[in-house]
């Protein structure tokens, strides 16, 4: 009975990084699309710079979590 639980844990352990990657890709795509749309709307350079900086921080965080 105990070996069945271990096999399930191994399977979930292998699938977990895949779901992290899927979520990270969706977050990055959403971020890129929203920054692009906001940058096209106007010349608010400060807001665009803040969004890009925030996107870079979030991107590095996601990459760091995925590589750890």
CSV table of N, CA, C and O in Angstrom, one decimal:
chain,number,residue,atom,x,y,z
A,1,UNK,N,0.8,-1.2,0.0
A,1,UNK,CA,0.0,0.0,0.0
A,1,UNK,C,0.9,1.3,0.0
A,1,UNK,O,0.6,2.2,-0.7
A,2,UNK,N,2.0,1.2,0.7
A,2,UNK,CA,2.8,2.4,0.9
A,2,UNK,C,3.5,2.7,-0.4
A,2,UNK,O,3.7,3.9,-0.8
A,3,UNK,N,3.9,1.7,-1.2
A,3,UNK,CA,4.6,2.0,-2.5
A,3,UNK,C,3.7,2.7,-3.5
A,3,UNK,O,4.2,3.4,-4.3
A,4,UNK,N,2.4,2.5,-3.4
A,4,UNK,CA,1.5,3.2,-4.3
A,4,UNK,C,1.5,4.7,-4.1
A,4,UNK,O,1.5,5.5,-5.0
A,5,UNK,N,1.6,5.1,-2.8
A,5,UNK,CA,1.7,6.5,-2.5
A,5,UNK,C,3.0,7.1,-3.0
A,5,UNK,O,3.0,8.2,-3.4
A,6,UNK,N,4.0,6.4,-2.9
A,6,UNK,CA,5.3,6.9,-3.3
A,6,UNK,C,5.3,7.1,-4.8
A,6,UNK,O,5.9,8.1,-5.3
A,7,UNK,N,4.7,6.2,-5.6
A,7,UNK,CA,4.6,6.3,-7.0
A,7,UNK,C,3.8,7.6,-7.4
A,7,UNK,O,4.2,8.3,-8.3
A,8,UNK,N,2.8,7.8,-6.7
A,8,UNK,CA,2.0,9.0,-6.9
A,8,UNK,C,2.8,10.3,-6.6
A,8,UNK,O,2.7,11.3,-7.3
A,9,UNK,N,3.5,10.2,-5.5
A,9,UNK,CA,4.4,11.4,-5.2
A,9,UNK,C,5.4,11.7,-6.3
A,9,UNK,O,5.7,12.8,-6.6
A,10,UNK,N,6.0,10.6,-6.8
A,10,UNK,CA,7.0,10.8,-7.9
A,10,UNK,C,6.3,11.4,-9.1
A,10,UNK,O,6.9,12.3,-9.7
A,11,UNK,N,5.1,10.9,-9.5
A,11,UNK,CA,4.4,11.4,-10.6
A,11,UNK,C,4.1,12.9,-10.4
A,11,UNK,O,4.3,13.7,-11.3
A,12,UNK,N,3.6,13.3,-9.3
A,12,UNK,CA,3.3,14.7,-9.0
A,12,UNK,C,4.5,15.5,-9.0
A,12,UNK,O,4.5,16.7,-9.4
A,13,UNK,N,5.6,14.9,-8.5
A,13,UNK,CA,6.9,15.7,-8.5
A,13,UNK,C,7.4,16.0,-9.9
A,13,UNK,O,8.0,17.0,-10.1
A,14,UNK,N,7.1,15.1,-10.8
A,14,UNK,CA,7.6,15.3,-12.2
A,14,UNK,C,6.7,16.3,-12.9
A,14,UNK,O,7.1,17.0,-13.7
A,15,UNK,N,5.4,16.3,-12.5
A,15,UNK,CA,4.4,17.2,-13.2
A,15,UNK,C,4.4,18.6,-12.7
A,15,UNK,O,4.1,19.5,-13.4
A,16,UNK,N,4.9,18.8,-11.4
A,16,UNK,CA,4.8,20.1,-10.8
A,16,UNK,C,5.7,21.1,-11.5
A,16,UNK,O,5.2,22.2,-11.8
A,17,UNK,N,6.9,20.8,-11.9
A,17,UNK,CA,7.7,21.8,-12.6
A,17,UNK,C,7.0,22.2,-14.0
A,17,UNK,O,7.1,23.3,-14.4
A,18,UNK,N,6.3,21.2,-14.6
A,18,UNK,CA,5.7,21.5,-15.9
A,18,UNK,C,4.6,22.5,-15.7
A,18,UNK,O,4.4,23.5,-16.5
A,19,UNK,N,3.8,22.4,-14.6
A,19,UNK,CA,2.7,23.4,-14.4
A,19,UNK,C,3.3,24.7,-14.0
A,19,UNK,O,2.7,25.8,-14.3
A,20,UNK,N,4.4,24.8,-13.3
A,20,UNK,CA,5.0,26.0,-13.0
A,20,UNK,C,5.5,26.7,-14.3
A,20,UNK,O,5.3,27.9,-14.4
A,21,UNK,N,6.0,26.0,-15.2
A,21,UNK,CA,6.4,26.5,-16.5
A,21,UNK,C,5.2,27.0,-17.3
A,21,UNK,O,5.2,28.1,-17.9
A,22,UNK,N,4.1,26.3,-17.3
A,22,UNK,CA,2.9,26.8,-18.0
A,22,UNK,C,2.4,28.1,-17.4
A,22,UNK,O,2.0,29.0,-18.1
A,23,UNK,N,2.3,28.2,-16.1
A,23,UNK,CA,1.8,29.4,-15.4
A,23,UNK,C,2.8,30.5,-15.7
A,23,UNK,O,2.3,31.6,-16.0
A,24,UNK,N,4.1,30.3,-15.7
A,24,UNK,CA,5.1,31.3,-15.9
A,24,UNK,C,4.9,31.9,-17.3
A,24,UNK,O,5.0,33.1,-17.6
A,25,UNK,N,4.7,31.0,-18.3
A,25,UNK,CA,4.6,31.4,-19.7
A,25,UNK,C,3.3,32.3,-19.8
A,25,UNK,O,3.3,33.3,-20.5
A,26,UNK,N,2.2,31.9,-19.2
A,26,UNK,CA,1.0,32.6,-19.3
A,26,UNK,C,1.2,34.0,-18.7
A,26,UNK,O,0.7,35.0,-19.2
A,27,UNK,N,1.8,34.1,-17.5
A,27,UNK,CA,2.1,35.4,-16.9
A,27,UNK,C,2.9,36.3,-17.8
A,27,UNK,O,2.6,37.5,-17.9
A,28,UNK,N,4.0,35.7,-18.3
A,28,UNK,CA,4.9,36.5,-19.2
A,28,UNK,C,4.1,37.0,-20.4
A,28,UNK,O,4.3,38.2,-20.8
A,29,UNK,N,3.3,36.2,-21.1
A,29,UNK,CA,2.6,36.6,-22.3
A,29,UNK,C,1.6,37.7,-21.9
A,29,UNK,O,1.5,38.7,-22.6
A,30,UNK,N,0.9,37.5,-20.8
A,30,UNK,CA,-0.1,38.6,-20.4
A,30,UNK,C,0.6,39.9,-20.1
A,30,UNK,O,0.2,41.0,-20.5
A,31,UNK,N,1.8,39.8,-19.4
A,31,UNK,CA,2.5,41.0,-19.1
A,31,UNK,C,3.0,41.7,-20.3
A,31,UNK,O,2.9,42.9,-20.4
A,32,UNK,N,3.5,40.9,-21.3
A,32,UNK,CA,4.0,41.6,-22.5
A,32,UNK,C,2.9,42.2,-23.3
A,32,UNK,O,3.1,43.3,-23.8
A,33,UNK,N,1.8,41.5,-23.4
A,33,UNK,CA,0.6,42.1,-24.1
A,33,UNK,C,0.1,43.4,-23.4
A,33,UNK,O,-0.2,44.4,-24.1
A,34,UNK,N,0.0,43.4,-22.1
A,34,UNK,CA,-0.5,44.6,-21.4
A,34,UNK,C,0.5,45.7,-21.5
A,34,UNK,O,0.1,46.9,-21.7
A,35,UNK,N,1.8,45.5,-21.4
A,35,UNK,CA,2.8,46.6,-21.5
A,35,UNK,C,2.8,47.1,-22.9
A,35,UNK,O,2.8,48.3,-23.1
A,36,UNK,N,2.7,46.3,-23.9
A,36,UNK,CA,2.6,46.7,-25.3
A,36,UNK,C,1.4,47.6,-25.5
A,36,UNK,O,1.5,48.7,-26.1
A,37,UNK,N,0.3,47.2,-25.0
A,37,UNK,CA,-1.0,48.0,-25.2
A,37,UNK,C,-0.9,49.3,-24.5
A,37,UNK,O,-1.3,50.3,-25.1
A,38,UNK,N,-0.4,49.3,-23.3
A,38,UNK,CA,-0.3,50.6,-22.6
A,38,UNK,C,0.7,51.5,-23.2
A,38,UNK,O,0.5,52.7,-23.2
A,39,UNK,N,1.8,51.0,-23.7
A,39,UNK,CA,2.8,51.8,-24.3
A,39,UNK,C,2.3,52.4,-25.6
A,39,UNK,O,2.7,53.5,-26.0
A,40,UNK,N,1.4,51.7,-26.3
A,40,UNK,CA,0.9,52.3,-27.6
A,40,UNK,C,-0.2,53.4,-27.3
A,40,UNK,O,-0.4,54.2,-28.2
A,41,UNK,N,-0.8,53.4,-26.2
A,41,UNK,CA,-1.9,54.3,-25.9
A,41,UNK,C,-1.4,55.7,-25.7
A,41,UNK,O,-2.2,56.7,-26.1
A,42,UNK,N,-0.3,55.9,-25.2
A,42,UNK,CA,0.1,57.3,-24.9
A,42,UNK,C,1.6,57.5,-24.7
A,42,UNK,O,2.3,56.5,-24.7
A,43,UNK,N,1.9,58.7,-24.3
A,43,UNK,CA,3.4,59.0,-24.2
A,43,UNK,C,3.7,59.2,-22.7
A,43,UNK,O,4.5,60.0,-22.3
A,44,UNK,N,3.1,58.4,-21.9
A,44,UNK,CA,3.4,58.5,-20.4
A,44,UNK,C,4.6,57.6,-20.2
A,44,UNK,O,4.6,56.5,-19.9
A,45,UNK,N,5.7,58.3,-20.4
A,45,UNK,CA,7.0,57.5,-20.3
A,45,UNK,C,7.3,57.0,-18.9
A,45,UNK,O,7.8,55.9,-18.8
A,46,UNK,N,6.9,57.7,-17.9
A,46,UNK,CA,7.2,57.2,-16.6
A,46,UNK,C,6.4,56.0,-16.3
A,46,UNK,O,6.9,55.0,-15.7
A,47,UNK,N,5.1,56.0,-16.6
A,47,UNK,CA,4.3,54.8,-16.4
A,47,UNK,C,4.8,53.6,-17.2
A,47,UNK,O,4.9,52.5,-16.6
A,48,UNK,N,5.2,53.8,-18.4
A,48,UNK,CA,5.7,52.7,-19.2
A,48,UNK,C,7.0,52.2,-18.7
A,48,UNK,O,7.2,51.0,-18.6
A,49,UNK,N,7.9,53.1,-18.2
A,49,UNK,CA,9.1,52.6,-17.6
A,49,UNK,C,8.8,51.8,-16.3
A,49,UNK,O,9.5,50.8,-16.1
A,50,UNK,N,7.9,52.3,-15.5
A,50,UNK,CA,7.5,51.5,-14.3
A,50,UNK,C,7.0,50.2,-14.6
A,50,UNK,O,7.3,49.2,-14.0
A,51,UNK,N,6.1,50.1,-15.7
A,51,UNK,CA,5.6,48.8,-16.0
A,51,UNK,C,6.7,47.8,-16.6
A,51,UNK,O,6.7,46.7,-16.2
A,52,UNK,N,7.6,48.4,-17.4
A,52,UNK,CA,8.7,47.5,-17.9
A,52,UNK,C,9.6,47.1,-16.8
A,52,UNK,O,10.0,45.9,-16.7
A,53,UNK,N,9.9,48.0,-15.8
A,53,UNK,CA,10.7,47.6,-14.7
A,53,UNK,C,10.1,46.6,-13.8
A,53,UNK,O,10.7,45.6,-13.4
A,54,UNK,N,8.8,46.7,-13.6
A,54,UNK,CA,8.0,45.7,-12.8
A,54,UNK,C,8.0,44.4,-13.6
A,54,UNK,O,8.1,43.3,-12.9
A,55,UNK,N,7.8,44.5,-14.9
A,55,UNK,CA,7.8,43.2,-15.7
A,55,UNK,C,9.1,42.5,-15.6
A,55,UNK,O,9.2,41.3,-15.5
A,56,UNK,N,10.2,43.3,-15.6
A,56,UNK,CA,11.6,42.6,-15.5
A,56,UNK,C,11.7,42.0,-14.2
A,56,UNK,O,12.2,40.9,-14.1
A,57,UNK,N,11.3,42.7,-13.1
A,57,UNK,CA,11.4,42.1,-11.8
A,57,UNK,C,10.6,40.8,-11.7
A,57,UNK,O,11.1,39.8,-11.2
A,58,UNK,N,9.4,40.8,-12.2
A,58,UNK,CA,8.5,39.6,-12.1
A,58,UNK,C,9.1,38.5,-13.0
A,58,UNK,O,9.2,37.4,-12.6
A,59,UNK,N,9.7,38.9,-14.1
A,59,UNK,CA,10.3,37.9,-15.0
A,59,UNK,C,11.5,37.2,-14.4
A,59,UNK,O,11.6,36.0,-14.4
A,60,UNK,N,12.3,38.0,-13.8
A,60,UNK,CA,13.5,37.4,-13.1
A,60,UNK,C,13.1,36.6,-11.9
A,60,UNK,O,13.7,35.5,-11.6
A,61,UNK,N,12.0,37.0,-11.2
A,61,UNK,CA,11.5,36.2,-10.1
A,61,UNK,C,11.0,34.8,-10.6
A,61,UNK,O,11.3,33.8,-10.0
A,62,UNK,N,10.2,34.8,-11.7
A,62,UNK,CA,9.7,33.6,-12.2
A,62,UNK,C,10.8,32.7,-12.7
A,62,UNK,O,10.8,31.5,-12.4
A,63,UNK,N,11.8,33.3,-13.4
A,63,UNK,CA,12.9,32.5,-13.9
A,63,UNK,C,13.7,31.9,-12.7
A,63,UNK,O,14.1,30.7,-12.7
A,64,UNK,N,13.9,32.7,-11.6
A,64,UNK,CA,14.6,32.2,-10.4
A,64,UNK,C,13.8,31.1,-9.8
A,64,UNK,O,14.5,30.1,-9.3
A,65,UNK,N,12.5,31.2,-9.7
A,65,UNK,CA,11.7,30.1,-9.1
A,65,UNK,C,11.8,28.8,-9.9
A,65,UNK,O,11.9,27.7,-9.4
A,66,UNK,N,11.7,29.0,-11.2
A,66,UNK,CA,11.8,27.8,-12.1
A,66,UNK,C,13.1,27.1,-12.1
A,66,UNK,O,13.2,25.9,-12.2
A,67,UNK,N,14.2,27.9,-11.9
A,67,UNK,CA,15.5,27.3,-12.0
A,67,UNK,C,16.0,26.8,-10.6
A,67,UNK,O,17.0,26.1,-10.5
A,68,UNK,N,15.2,27.1,-9.5
A,68,UNK,CA,15.7,26.7,-8.2
A,68,UNK,C,15.2,25.3,-7.9
A,68,UNK,O,14.4,24.7,-8.5
